[in-house]
Amino acid sequence: MGPVLAGVLQLLALVVALGLAHRPLGDHMARVYSSDRHWRVEKWIYRAVGADPGTQMRWPAYLRGVLAFSAVGVLFLYLLQRLQGVLPGSLGFSAIDPDQAFNTAASFVTNTNWQSYYGEQSMGHVVQTAGLAVQNFVSAAVGIAVAVALVRGFARSRTGELGNFWADMVRGVTRILLPGAFLAAIVLVACGALQNFSGIHEVGQFLGGSQQWNGGAVASQEAIKELGTNGGGYFNANSAHPFENPTPFTNLFEIFLMLVVPFSLTRTFGVMVGSVKQGYAILATMATIWLGFTVLMMWAEFAHHGPATQVAGGAYEGKEVRFGVGSSSIFAVSTTLTSTGAVDSFHSSFTGLGGGITMLGMMLGEIAPGGTGSGLYGMLIMAVIAVFIAGLMVGRTPEYLGKKIGTREIKLAACYLLVTPALVLVLTSVAIALPTPAHSMTNSGAHGFSEILYAYTSGANNNGSAFAGLNANTEWFNTTIGLAMLLGRFLPMVFVLALAGSLAGQKPIPVTAGTLRTEKPLFTGLLVGAILIIAGLTYFPALALGPLAEGLAS
C-alpha cells in the first residue's frame, strides 16, 4: 500500500468514527447541561467551594466565576512548581524557576499547554498529576461552560440569565471528561502506553552508552490532553514519543480524541437551541475547513518538488516513520485547527507551505472544529459576523436564531475578533525588533521569522504547539508568551459572555420571508468565506514574510 493511499484510508476511517460518535455524544452533552439534577459527588464539590448550583447567573456573575476559578488555578499551579523540591515524588527535581513556573501555570490554566521545559527532566509525579493533569480537566470544562452559556444566550429570551458557572464546570468534568478520559486511558494502556509511578531508570542505547528515563501516569494524562484539547506532553517529544503514542492505531485514536468533543458540540448546540439543522450548518462549516486544510497539507507534504522528497515519496524530515507523512499531516492539521497543540512530528521540519498551513489553522481562531468549547463559541461569533455581512448586502437588519444583531452585538463580536491578532502581531514585531529575543532564533531569514510568529500565534490562540528551533525558555519568552496566553484566553471570554447576556435579554424575532436561512448550504458557504477572508486579510502580510516566502523560494 502506497503512503498516499494509506493516508487517505486513515482519513476516511477517522471521518467514519467521528460520524458515529457525533449524535450520541452531542445528545449526551445537551442532556448534561439541561438537567436540573445533581449527582451526590457534585453536591459535595459545591459544598466544598461554597457554591449554590441552583442560582442562575447573569453574564457579569458568570464571568466573575470563570476569572476567580482560573486565578486560583494559576496561583495553585505556580506554587506547586515553586515548591516541587520539597514535595514527595519529585524524582529529585528542583523547584521550577519563577518565570518558567509563571509561564507553565498560565499555559495549563488557559488550556494552552505550551511547554518551555523538558517534561521528563523537570516535573515530578505530584506536579504532573495533581497540577498539570488536573488543569487538563478543569480548563477544558471551563471552555465548554462558556460555550454553553453562549448557546443559552441564543436559546433564552427576555432574561439575562445564562445558567450557573459552577454547575456547568463541575458537570463537564464529572459527566463528560472524566468518563471519556478513563475509557481512553484504558485503550492507550492496552496498546502499550506507559502508566506507572516508577522512578528514574538507566536505559541502554543501541550504539552504546545509556540515558535516564522516568515513568509516570502517562496514559491517563495523554487521554485527557487529547480529549480536552490541551496538548501538554509528559515527555518533551510529546505524541511522537513511543511511551505516549506507541502505534499507528494510537496515533489515529489520539486524533479522534482531539476532534470528537468539538465536532459533537455542534449537535449539542442544535439540540439546545431547538433546531438540529442549525447545528449541522455549523458542523458543515467546521468539517469543510478541516477537510480542506487536511487535503492541502497532504499535498504540500507529499508533492514537494525537492529531489530528496521525491526520492523518499514525501517530506519525511521531522516525522515519525511509525506514522508516516499521511497520518502526521492529519495530526498536524487537527492539532492546530483545535486548541490542542499536541504534536507527533516537528512542524518546523514541514515544508514551507505545510508550516504555513499549521499557522493559518491557529490564526483562524482554531474554530474548525476548535477547542473544547472555545471552538464552538468562536464559530458562533463568526456566524454573527457572517449574518451581519449578509444584512449589509441586502440592506436588512441582521438576525441569527431569532435574535437581532444590533450595534452592541456586532461591537462585541468585533472586539472578540481583534484580540488575538493584536496580541500575535504586536508581540511578534516587538520580539523581532529587540536584540535579546532575536538571539533565541536558531534560523535566520523567513524561517526564523516563522519561528517567532508561530510561537506567539500558538500562545495567544491557546494552542501550545511549537515550531521547534526557537529557544523559548528565556525570561522574555516565558513572560510575554505567558501574558499572551492569559489575555488570549480570558479577554475573548469577556466579549463572549457579554454577547450571551445581550442575546438572552432580547425577545425572539419571528421568521419572515426576508430572514436569512442560516441552516442552508448557502449560509455555510458564506460562513466559510467570511472566516477565510477575515483571517487572510488580518494575517496575510505576516504569512507573506514567513512561510509563504520560504515555501515559494524552495
Coordinates of N, CA and C in Angstrom, one line a residue, residues 28-126:
H28 N -25.8 13.5 24.5 CA -25.4 13.3 25.9 C -25.0 14.7 26.6
M29 N -24.2 15.4 25.9 CA -23.8 16.7 26.4 C -24.9 17.7 26.5
A30 N -25.9 17.6 25.6 CA -27.1 18.5 25.7 C -27.9 18.1 27.0
R31 N -28.0 16.9 27.3 CA -28.7 16.4 28.5 C -28.0 16.9 29.7
V32 N -26.6 16.8 29.7 CA -25.8 17.2 30.9 C -26.1 18.6 31.2
Y33 N -26.1 19.5 30.3 CA -26.2 20.9 30.5 C -27.7 21.4 30.6
S34 N -28.6 20.5 30.4 CA -30.0 20.9 30.5 C -30.7 20.3 31.7
S35 N -30.0 19.4 32.4 CA -30.6 18.7 33.6 C -30.6 19.6 34.8
D36 N -31.6 19.4 35.7 CA -31.7 20.1 36.9 C -31.2 19.2 38.1
R37 N -30.9 18.0 37.8 CA -30.4 17.0 38.9 C -28.9 17.1 39.1
H38 N -28.5 16.9 40.3 CA -27.1 16.9 40.7 C -26.7 15.6 41.3
W39 N -25.6 15.1 40.8 CA -25.1 13.8 41.4 C -24.6 14.1 42.9
R40 N -24.5 13.1 43.7 CA -24.1 13.3 45.1 C -22.7 13.8 45.1
V41 N -21.8 13.3 44.3 CA -20.4 13.8 44.3 C -20.3 15.2 43.9
E42 N -21.2 15.6 43.0 CA -21.2 17.0 42.6 C -21.7 17.9 43.7
K43 N -22.7 17.4 44.5 CA -23.1 18.2 45.7 C -22.0 18.4 46.7
W44 N -21.2 17.4 46.8 CA -20.0 17.5 47.8 C -19.1 18.6 47.3
I45 N -18.9 18.6 46.0 CA -18.0 19.6 45.4 C -18.5 21.0 45.6
Y46 N -19.8 21.2 45.3 CA -20.5 22.5 45.5 C -20.4 23.0 47.0
R47 N -20.6 22.0 47.9 CA -20.5 22.4 49.3 C -19.1 22.8 49.7
A48 N -18.1 22.1 49.1 CA -16.7 22.4 49.4 C -16.3 23.8 48.9
V49 N -16.8 24.2 47.8 CA -16.4 25.5 47.3 C -17.4 26.6 47.7
G50 N -18.4 26.2 48.4 CA -19.4 27.2 48.8 C -20.3 27.8 47.7
A51 N -20.6 27.0 46.7 CA -21.4 27.4 45.6 C -22.8 26.8 45.6
D52 N -23.8 27.6 45.2 CA -25.2 27.2 45.1 C -25.4 26.9 43.6
P53 N -25.5 25.6 43.2 CA -25.7 25.3 41.8 C -27.0 25.7 41.2
G54 N -28.0 26.0 42.1 CA -29.3 26.3 41.6 C -29.5 27.8 41.3
T55 N -28.5 28.6 41.6 CA -28.6 30.1 41.4 C -28.3 30.4 39.9
Q56 N -29.2 31.1 39.2 CA -28.9 31.5 37.9 C -28.1 32.8 37.8
M57 N -27.1 32.8 37.0 CA -26.2 33.9 36.9 C -26.4 34.7 35.7
R58 N -26.3 36.1 35.8 CA -26.2 36.9 34.7 C -24.8 37.0 34.2
W59 N -24.5 37.5 33.0 CA -23.1 37.4 32.5 C -22.0 38.0 33.4
P60 N -22.2 39.1 34.1 CA -21.1 39.5 34.9 C -20.7 38.5 36.0
A61 N -21.8 37.9 36.7 CA -21.5 36.9 37.7 C -20.9 35.7 37.1
Y62 N -21.3 35.3 36.0 CA -20.8 34.1 35.3 C -19.3 34.3 35.0
L63 N -19.0 35.5 34.5 CA -17.6 35.9 34.2 C -16.7 35.9 35.4
R64 N -17.3 36.5 36.5 CA -16.5 36.5 37.8 C -16.2 35.1 38.2
G65 N -17.1 34.2 38.1 CA -16.8 32.8 38.4 C -15.7 32.2 37.6
V66 N -15.7 32.4 36.3 CA -14.7 32.0 35.4 C -13.3 32.5 35.8
L67 N -13.3 33.9 36.0 CA -12.0 34.5 36.3 C -11.5 34.1 37.7
A68 N -12.3 34.1 38.7 CA -11.9 33.7 40.0 C -11.4 32.3 40.1
F69 N -12.1 31.4 39.5 CA -11.6 30.0 39.5 C -10.3 29.8 38.8
S70 N -10.1 30.5 37.6 CA -8.9 30.4 36.8 C -7.7 31.1 37.6
A71 N -8.0 32.2 38.3 CA -6.9 32.9 39.0 C -6.4 32.0 40.1
V72 N -7.3 31.3 40.8 CA -6.9 30.4 41.9 C -6.1 29.2 41.3
G73 N -6.5 28.8 40.1 CA -5.7 27.7 39.4 C -4.3 28.1 39.0
V74 N -4.1 29.4 38.6 CA -2.8 29.9 38.2 C -1.9 29.9 39.5
L75 N -2.5 30.5 40.5 CA -1.7 30.6 41.8 C -1.3 29.2 42.4
F76 N -2.3 28.3 42.4 CA -2.0 27.0 42.9 C -0.9 26.3 42.1
L77 N -1.0 26.3 40.8 CA -0.1 25.6 40.0 C 1.3 26.3 40.0
Y78 N 1.3 27.6 40.1 CA 2.6 28.3 40.3 C 3.3 27.9 41.6
L79 N 2.6 27.9 42.7 CA 3.1 27.5 44.0 C 3.6 26.0 44.0
L80 N 2.8 25.2 43.4 CA 3.2 23.7 43.3 C 4.5 23.5 42.6
Q81 N 4.8 24.3 41.6 CA 6.0 24.2 40.9 C 7.2 24.8 41.7
R82 N 6.9 25.9 42.3 CA 8.0 26.5 43.1 C 8.3 25.7 44.3
L83 N 7.4 24.9 44.8 CA 7.7 24.0 46.0 C 8.1 22.6 45.6
Q84 N 8.3 22.3 44.4 CA 8.5 21.0 43.9 C 9.6 20.3 44.6
G85 N 10.7 21.0 44.9 CA 11.9 20.4 45.6 C 11.6 19.8 46.9
V86 N 10.5 20.2 47.6 CA 10.2 19.6 48.9 C 9.0 18.7 48.9
L87 N 8.5 18.5 47.7 CA 7.3 17.6 47.6 C 7.7 16.2 47.5
P88 N 6.9 15.2 47.9 CA 7.1 13.8 47.7 C 7.0 13.5 46.2
G89 N 7.7 12.5 45.7 CA 7.6 12.1 44.3 C 8.1 13.1 43.4
S90 N 9.1 13.9 43.9 CA 9.7 14.9 43.0 C 10.7 14.4 42.1
L91 N 11.1 13.1 42.3 CA 12.2 12.4 41.5 C 13.5 13.1 41.5
G92 N 13.7 13.9 42.6 CA 14.9 14.6 42.7 C 15.0 15.9 42.0
F93 N 13.9 16.3 41.3 CA 13.9 17.6 40.5 C 13.8 18.8 41.5
S94 N 14.4 19.8 41.2 CA 14.4 21.0 42.0 C 13.2 21.9 41.6
A95 N 13.0 23.0 42.3 CA 11.9 23.9 42.1 C 12.1 24.5 40.7
I96 N 10.9 24.8 40.0 CA 11.0 25.5 38.7 C 11.2 27.0 38.9
D97 N 12.0 27.5 38.0 CA 12.4 29.0 38.1 C 11.1 29.8 38.0
P98 N 11.1 31.0 38.6 CA 9.9 31.8 38.7 C 9.2 32.1 37.3
D99 N 10.0 32.5 36.3 CA 9.5 32.9 35.0 C 8.9 31.7 34.3
Q100 N 9.6 30.6 34.4 CA 9.0 29.3 33.8 C 7.8 28.8 34.5
A101 N 7.8 28.9 35.9 CA 6.6 28.5 36.6 C 5.4 29.3 36.3
F102 N 5.6 30.7 36.1 CA 4.5 31.5 35.7 C 4.0 31.1 34.3
N103 N 4.9 30.9 33.4 CA 4.6 30.5 32.0 C 3.8 29.2 32.0
T104 N 4.2 28.2 32.8 CA 3.6 26.9 32.8 C 2.2 27.0 33.5
A105 N 2.1 27.8 34.5 CA 0.8 27.9 35.2 C -0.2 28.6 34.3
A106 N 0.2 29.7 33.7 CA -0.7 30.3 32.7 C -1.0 29.4 31.6
S107 N -0.1 28.6 31.1 CA -0.3 27.7 30.0 C -1.3 26.7 30.3
F108 N -1.3 26.0 31.4 CA -2.2 24.9 31.6 C -3.6 25.4 32.1
V109 N -3.6 26.5 32.8 CA -4.9 27.0 33.2 C -5.7 27.6 32.0
T110 N -5.0 28.1 31.0 CA -5.7 28.6 29.8 C -5.9 27.6 28.7
N111 N -5.7 26.3 29.1 CA -5.9 25.2 28.1 C -4.9 25.3 26.9
T112 N -3.8 26.0 27.1 CA -2.8 26.1 26.0 C -1.8 25.0 26.1
N113 N -1.2 24.8 27.2 CA -0.2 23.7 27.5 C 1.0 23.9 26.6
W114 N 1.4 25.2 26.4 CA 2.7 25.5 25.9 C 3.8 25.0 26.9
Q115 N 4.8 24.4 26.5 CA 5.9 23.9 27.4 C 7.2 24.4 26.9
S116 N 7.9 25.1 27.8 CA 9.2 25.6 27.5 C 10.2 24.8 28.4
Y117 N 9.9 23.6 28.8 CA 10.7 22.7 29.6 C 10.6 21.3 29.0
Y118 N 11.6 20.5 29.5 CA 11.6 19.1 29.2 C 10.8 18.3 30.3
G119 N 9.7 17.8 30.0 CA 8.8 17.2 31.0 C 9.5 16.1 31.8
E120 N 10.3 15.2 31.1 CA 10.9 14.1 31.8 C 12.1 14.5 32.6
Q121 N 12.6 15.8 32.4 CA 13.7 16.3 33.2 C 13.4 17.4 34.1
S122 N 12.1 17.7 34.3 CA 11.8 18.9 35.1 C 10.7 18.6 36.1
M123 N 9.7 17.9 35.7 CA 8.5 17.8 36.6 C 8.4 16.4 37.2
G124 N 8.1 16.4 38.6 CA 7.9 15.2 39.3 C 6.5 14.7 39.2
H125 N 6.2 13.6 39.9 CA 4.9 13.0 39.8 C 3.8 13.8 40.3
V126 N 4.0 14.6 41.4 CA 3.0 15.4 42.1 C 2.6 16.5 41.2

